[in-house]
Coordinates of C-alpha atoms in Angstrom, one line a residue:
M118 CA 28.9 -60.5 -14.2
S119 CA 29.2 -58.3 -11.4
L120 CA 31.5 -59.5 -8.6
I121 CA 29.8 -57.8 -5.6
P122 CA 26.3 -56.1 -6.1
I123 CA 26.2 -52.6 -5.0
G124 CA 23.5 -50.0 -5.0
W125 CA 24.9 -47.7 -7.5
T126 CA 26.3 -50.3 -10.1
H127 CA 24.8 -49.7 -13.5
T128 CA 22.5 -52.3 -15.0
A129 CA 22.2 -53.5 -18.7
M130 CA 20.3 -51.2 -21.0
P131 CA 17.8 -52.0 -23.6
R132 CA 19.2 -52.9 -27.1
D133 CA 17.7 -50.0 -28.9
I134 CA 19.8 -47.4 -26.9
S135 CA 22.9 -46.3 -28.9
E136 CA 26.4 -47.0 -27.4
A137 CA 26.9 -43.3 -26.8
E138 CA 23.6 -43.1 -25.0
H139 CA 24.6 -46.2 -23.1
S140 CA 28.0 -44.7 -22.1
D141 CA 26.4 -41.4 -21.0
K142 CA 23.8 -43.4 -18.9
R143 CA 26.6 -45.6 -17.4
D144 CA 28.6 -42.6 -16.4
A145 CA 25.5 -40.9 -14.9
D146 CA 24.7 -44.0 -12.9
R147 CA 28.2 -44.0 -11.5
P148 CA 28.9 -41.5 -8.7
A149 CA 30.8 -38.6 -10.4
Y150 CA 32.8 -37.9 -7.2
L151 CA 34.7 -41.2 -7.6
D152 CA 36.7 -39.7 -10.6
G153 CA 37.8 -36.6 -8.7
L154 CA 39.2 -38.6 -5.6
P155 CA 43.0 -38.5 -5.5
T156 CA 44.5 -42.0 -6.1
E157 CA 45.8 -42.2 -2.6
L158 CA 42.3 -41.9 -1.3
K159 CA 40.9 -44.5 -3.8
L160 CA 43.5 -46.9 -2.6
A161 CA 42.6 -46.2 1.0
I162 CA 39.0 -47.0 0.3
I163 CA 40.1 -50.3 -1.3
H164 CA 42.2 -51.3 1.5
A165 CA 39.8 -50.3 4.1
D166 CA 37.0 -52.5 2.9
P167 CA 37.4 -55.8 1.2
D168 CA 33.8 -55.7 -0.1
A169 CA 34.4 -52.3 -1.6
A170 CA 37.6 -53.6 -3.2
L171 CA 35.7 -56.2 -5.3
A172 CA 32.7 -54.0 -6.0
L173 CA 34.9 -51.2 -7.3
M174 CA 36.3 -53.4 -9.9
D175 CA 32.9 -53.0 -11.6
T176 CA 33.0 -49.2 -11.8
T177 CA 35.9 -48.0 -13.9
H178 CA 38.9 -49.4 -15.6
E179 CA 41.1 -47.3 -13.2
F180 CA 39.5 -48.9 -10.2
E181 CA 39.9 -52.4 -11.7
T182 CA 43.5 -51.6 -12.2
L183 CA 44.0 -50.3 -8.7
V184 CA 42.3 -53.3 -7.2
C185 CA 44.2 -55.8 -9.3
E186 CA 47.5 -54.3 -8.7
G187 CA 46.7 -53.4 -5.0
P188 CA 45.1 -56.0 -2.5
L189 CA 44.7 -58.7 -5.2
R190 CA 48.2 -58.4 -6.6
P191 CA 49.6 -61.8 -5.6
I192 CA 46.7 -63.6 -7.2
Y193 CA 46.6 -61.2 -10.2
D194 CA 50.4 -62.0 -10.9
Y195 CA 49.6 -65.8 -10.5
F196 CA 47.0 -65.6 -13.2
G197 CA 49.4 -64.0 -15.6
Q198 CA 48.1 -60.4 -14.8
S199 CA 44.9 -61.2 -16.7
P200 CA 42.0 -59.4 -15.3
G201 CA 39.6 -61.9 -17.0
R202 CA 41.2 -65.0 -15.3
L203 CA 41.2 -63.2 -12.0
R204 CA 37.6 -62.4 -12.4
S205 CA 36.7 -65.9 -13.4
F206 CA 38.6 -67.1 -10.1
L207 CA 36.9 -64.5 -7.9
Q208 CA 33.3 -65.4 -9.4
S209 CA 33.8 -69.1 -8.9
G210 CA 34.9 -68.4 -5.3
I211 CA 31.8 -66.2 -4.7
R212 CA 29.5 -68.9 -6.2
S213 CA 31.0 -71.4 -3.8
G214 CA 30.2 -69.2 -0.8
K215 CA 33.6 -67.3 -0.3
T216 CA 33.3 -63.7 1.0
A217 CA 35.1 -60.8 -0.3
A218 CA 37.1 -60.7 2.9
Q219 CA 38.3 -64.3 2.4
L220 CA 39.4 -63.7 -1.2
V221 CA 41.4 -60.5 -0.3
R222 CA 42.9 -62.3 2.8
L223 CA 43.8 -65.0 0.5
A224 CA 45.8 -62.6 -1.7
E225 CA 47.5 -61.1 1.4
V226 CA 48.8 -64.5 2.5
F227 CA 49.3 -66.1 -0.9
H228 CA 53.0 -65.8 -1.1
E229 CA 53.6 -66.8 2.4
V230 CA 51.5 -69.9 2.2
T231 CA 52.7 -71.2 -1.3
S232 CA 56.4 -70.5 -0.6
A233 CA 56.6 -72.3 2.7
P234 CA 59.3 -75.0 2.8
L235 CA 58.3 -78.3 4.3
D236 CA 59.9 -77.6 7.6
Y237 CA 57.7 -74.5 8.1
V238 CA 54.6 -75.4 6.2
R239 CA 52.6 -76.6 9.2
Y240 CA 52.9 -73.1 10.7
R241 CA 52.2 -71.2 7.6
A242 CA 49.4 -73.5 6.7
R243 CA 47.4 -72.2 9.7
Y244 CA 46.0 -69.6 7.3
L245 CA 44.2 -72.4 5.7
V246 CA 42.1 -72.6 9.0
E247 CA 41.7 -68.9 9.1
L248 CA 40.3 -68.8 5.6
G249 CA 37.9 -71.7 6.3
M250 CA 39.5 -74.2 4.1
L251 CA 40.3 -76.6 6.9
T252 CA 38.8 -76.9 10.3
P253 CA 41.4 -77.0 13.3
R254 CA 40.8 -80.7 13.8
I255 CA 41.5 -81.7 10.2
Y256 CA 44.5 -79.3 10.1
N257 CA 45.9 -80.9 13.3
A258 CA 45.5 -84.3 11.6
M259 CA 47.4 -83.6 8.4
C260 CA 51.1 -84.2 8.2
P261 CA 53.4 -81.6 6.7
S262 CA 53.4 -83.3 3.2
F263 CA 49.7 -83.3 3.0
L264 CA 49.5 -79.6 3.9
Q265 CA 52.2 -78.8 1.5
I266 CA 50.1 -80.3 -1.4
L267 CA 47.2 -78.2 -0.4
C268 CA 49.5 -75.0 -0.3
E269 CA 50.8 -75.5 -3.8
K270 CA 49.6 -72.6 -6.0
D271 CA 47.5 -74.7 -8.5
T272 CA 46.0 -76.7 -5.7
L273 CA 45.2 -73.8 -3.5
T274 CA 43.5 -71.7 -6.1
F275 CA 41.6 -74.7 -7.3
A276 CA 40.4 -75.5 -3.8
F277 CA 39.1 -72.0 -3.3
S278 CA 36.6 -72.8 -6.0
R279 CA 35.1 -75.6 -3.8
R280 CA 32.9 -75.5 -0.8
F281 CA 34.6 -75.2 2.6
P282 CA 35.6 -76.9 4.7
L283 CA 37.3 -79.4 2.3
L284 CA 36.7 -82.2 4.9
S285 CA 34.6 -82.1 8.0
E286 CA 35.0 -84.0 11.2
S287 CA 31.8 -86.0 10.7
E288 CA 33.0 -87.1 7.3
L289 CA 36.3 -88.2 8.6
G290 CA 34.6 -90.0 11.5
E291 CA 32.7 -92.0 9.0
H292 CA 35.7 -93.3 7.0
R293 CA 35.3 -96.9 7.8
N294 CA 31.7 -97.1 6.6
M295 CA 31.4 -94.4 4.0
M296 CA 34.9 -94.6 2.5
R297 CA 35.6 -98.5 2.3
P298 CA 38.7 -99.0 0.3
Y299 CA 37.4 -101.9 -1.8
M300 CA 34.0 -100.6 -2.6
D301 CA 33.2 -100.3 -6.4
E302 CA 33.5 -96.7 -7.4
R303 CA 30.0 -96.9 -8.9
E304 CA 28.7 -97.7 -5.5
I305 CA 30.5 -95.3 -3.5
N306 CA 28.1 -93.0 -1.7
H307 CA 30.3 -90.2 -0.6
A308 CA 33.1 -88.0 -1.9
S309 CA 34.3 -85.1 0.1
E310 CA 35.4 -81.8 -1.3
L311 CA 39.0 -82.9 -0.3
D312 CA 38.5 -85.9 -2.6
I313 CA 37.7 -83.6 -5.5
V314 CA 40.9 -81.7 -4.8
L315 CA 43.0 -85.0 -4.5
L316 CA 41.5 -86.5 -7.7
R317 CA 42.6 -83.4 -9.5
V318 CA 46.3 -83.7 -8.2
A319 CA 46.6 -87.4 -8.0
P320 CA 48.0 -88.0 -11.5
S321 CA 50.7 -85.5 -10.9
L322 CA 51.5 -87.0 -7.5
G323 CA 51.6 -90.5 -8.9
H324 CA 51.3 -93.9 -7.1
V325 CA 54.5 -94.0 -5.2
R326 CA 54.0 -90.5 -3.8
L327 CA 50.5 -91.4 -2.6
L328 CA 51.9 -94.4 -0.8
K329 CA 54.6 -92.2 0.7
L330 CA 51.9 -89.7 1.7
A331 CA 50.0 -92.4 3.6
G332 CA 53.2 -93.5 5.4
E333 CA 54.1 -89.9 6.4
Q334 CA 50.5 -89.4 7.5
L335 CA 50.7 -92.5 9.8
S336 CA 54.2 -91.6 11.0
D337 CA 53.2 -88.0 11.9
R338 CA 50.7 -89.3 14.5
N339 CA 53.4 -89.8 17.0
R340 CA 55.2 -86.4 16.6
F341 CA 54.3 -84.5 19.8
G342 CA 56.4 -81.4 19.2
R343 CA 54.5 -80.2 16.1
Y344 CA 52.5 -76.9 15.9
L345 CA 48.8 -77.6 16.7
I346 CA 45.7 -75.3 16.8
E347 CA 44.4 -76.1 20.4
R348 CA 41.7 -73.6 20.9
I349 CA 38.9 -76.0 20.5
F350 CA 40.5 -78.5 23.0
N351 CA 40.9 -78.3 26.9
N352 CA 44.5 -78.8 26.8
R353 CA 47.4 -79.8 24.6
G354 CA 47.3 -83.5 25.5
E355 CA 43.7 -83.7 24.4
A356 CA 44.7 -82.0 21.1
V357 CA 47.6 -84.4 20.5
E358 CA 45.4 -87.5 21.2
R359 CA 42.7 -86.2 18.8
A360 CA 45.3 -85.5 16.1
K361 CA 46.6 -89.1 16.4
Q362 CA 43.1 -90.6 15.9
D363 CA 42.2 -88.2 13.1
G364 CA 45.7 -88.7 11.4
A365 CA 45.1 -92.5 11.2
A366 CA 41.6 -92.0 9.8
L367 CA 43.0 -89.6 7.1
A368 CA 45.5 -92.2 6.2
Y369 CA 42.8 -94.9 5.9
T370 CA 40.9 -92.6 3.4
L371 CA 44.0 -92.5 1.2
T372 CA 43.8 -96.3 0.6
R373 CA 40.9 -95.6 -1.7
Y374 CA 43.4 -94.3 -4.2
F375 CA 45.6 -97.5 -4.1
C376 CA 45.6 -100.2 -6.8
A377 CA 44.7 -103.8 -6.1
D378 CA 48.4 -104.9 -5.9
D379 CA 49.3 -102.3 -3.3
L380 CA 46.2 -103.1 -1.2
R381 CA 46.8 -106.8 -1.3
F382 CA 50.3 -106.3 0.0
I383 CA 49.4 -103.8 2.6
D384 CA 46.3 -105.6 3.9
C385 CA 47.7 -109.1 3.3
N386 CA 44.4 -109.7 1.4
R387 CA 44.6 -111.6 -1.8
R388 CA 41.0 -110.8 -2.7
A389 CA 41.6 -107.0 -2.5
T390 CA 40.5 -105.0 -5.5
D391 CA 41.4 -101.5 -6.7
G392 CA 40.5 -98.7 -4.3
A393 CA 37.3 -97.1 -4.8
L394 CA 38.8 -93.9 -6.4
Y395 CA 41.8 -95.5 -8.0
R396 CA 40.3 -95.7 -11.5
T397 CA 38.9 -92.2 -11.2
A398 CA 42.3 -90.9 -10.2
F399 CA 44.5 -92.8 -12.6
G400 CA 42.3 -94.0 -15.3
G401 CA 41.1 -97.5 -16.2
R402 CA 42.2 -100.9 -15.1
G403 CA 45.4 -102.3 -16.5
R404 CA 48.9 -102.6 -15.1
S405 CA 49.5 -102.2 -11.5
S406 CA 51.1 -99.2 -10.0
A407 CA 54.4 -101.1 -9.7
D408 CA 54.2 -101.9 -13.6
R409 CA 53.4 -98.4 -14.4
Q410 CA 56.3 -97.0 -12.4
S411 CA 58.6 -99.5 -13.9
A412 CA 57.4 -98.5 -17.4
D413 CA 57.6 -94.8 -16.7
S414 CA 61.0 -94.8 -15.2
A415 CA 62.7 -98.0 -16.5
S416 CA 64.4 -98.0 -13.2
A417 CA 65.1 -100.7 -10.7
G418 CA 65.5 -98.0 -8.2
R419 CA 62.0 -96.9 -8.6
D420 CA 60.7 -100.4 -8.2
F421 CA 62.6 -100.8 -5.0
D422 CA 61.4 -97.5 -3.7
H423 CA 57.8 -98.5 -4.5
H424 CA 58.3 -102.0 -2.7
W425 CA 59.9 -100.3 0.3
Q426 CA 56.9 -97.8 0.6
R427 CA 54.5 -100.8 0.5
C428 CA 56.3 -102.5 3.3
H429 CA 56.5 -99.2 5.4
V430 CA 52.9 -98.5 5.1
H431 CA 52.0 -102.1 5.9
V432 CA 54.0 -102.0 9.2
L433 CA 52.5 -98.6 10.1
F434 CA 48.9 -99.7 9.4
Q435 CA 49.6 -102.9 11.5
Q436 CA 50.8 -100.6 14.3
V437 CA 47.6 -98.5 14.2
G438 CA 45.4 -101.7 14.2
R439 CA 47.3 -102.8 17.4
D440 CA 46.9 -99.5 19.0
G441 CA 43.1 -99.6 18.4

């Protein structure tokens, strides 16, 4: 499968043509002057035009090597220096609407984004907005821990196979109607691209970390000194206020991943059932998240941590309710 169609890329030949004839024809279709260019000039062509970079992978093995070890090197290394795995990633990105420029730009910032410590992840994660993964408002709404999850290598590369943005403002604005936490998963009428990403990583995050994430998301609402993208707002005050509202809405969407025991405690609702996406994220019904954590760790410390997280999230949601 060709990555980027270009006018002079060879096409498949009829079956009755010999391999030698096919090879001759393929070489005839490809501009002969490419072979005679100095390597430095070939590299200049590749770096000057992202579309050319991906297209030239379909010409010669030399160009494929130059592209893989040149502008796409960080992603190439991540995929174990496998041209096949890299091609598969590029093709899935192109099928979901990514441009060559986006893919090359991802490679350029890959190490900076994926190696950002928590203290700096909000600033470095601004590239996710530049690349189209997040809108400025959704970026502003996310706490550092949420952004760090998206910046992990496995999550980042998987997310690039999905449609962008991962979550829109309209989807977030409908969280109370379209994303009711107790709705049966068979009846849920909407799942965002961000949900697809979270469902993939939820088992590795675990129940306690998802509770903690909701708590951090709610706590982040009142941090005024954080780095915000403000270009779509009239002033910083408006950006901060919008981030507070969106941050709370994003925390509410996470309740769909909570088990019944957690939701009953947090909402003081004895009739609460598992969140709409809980079984999809963690498997079938059975033991509560606290039981699972206890069985996994056999640690009273873990149980205490889980209970503390429940209490913390409960208090924060109560505060958001009072704030309106």
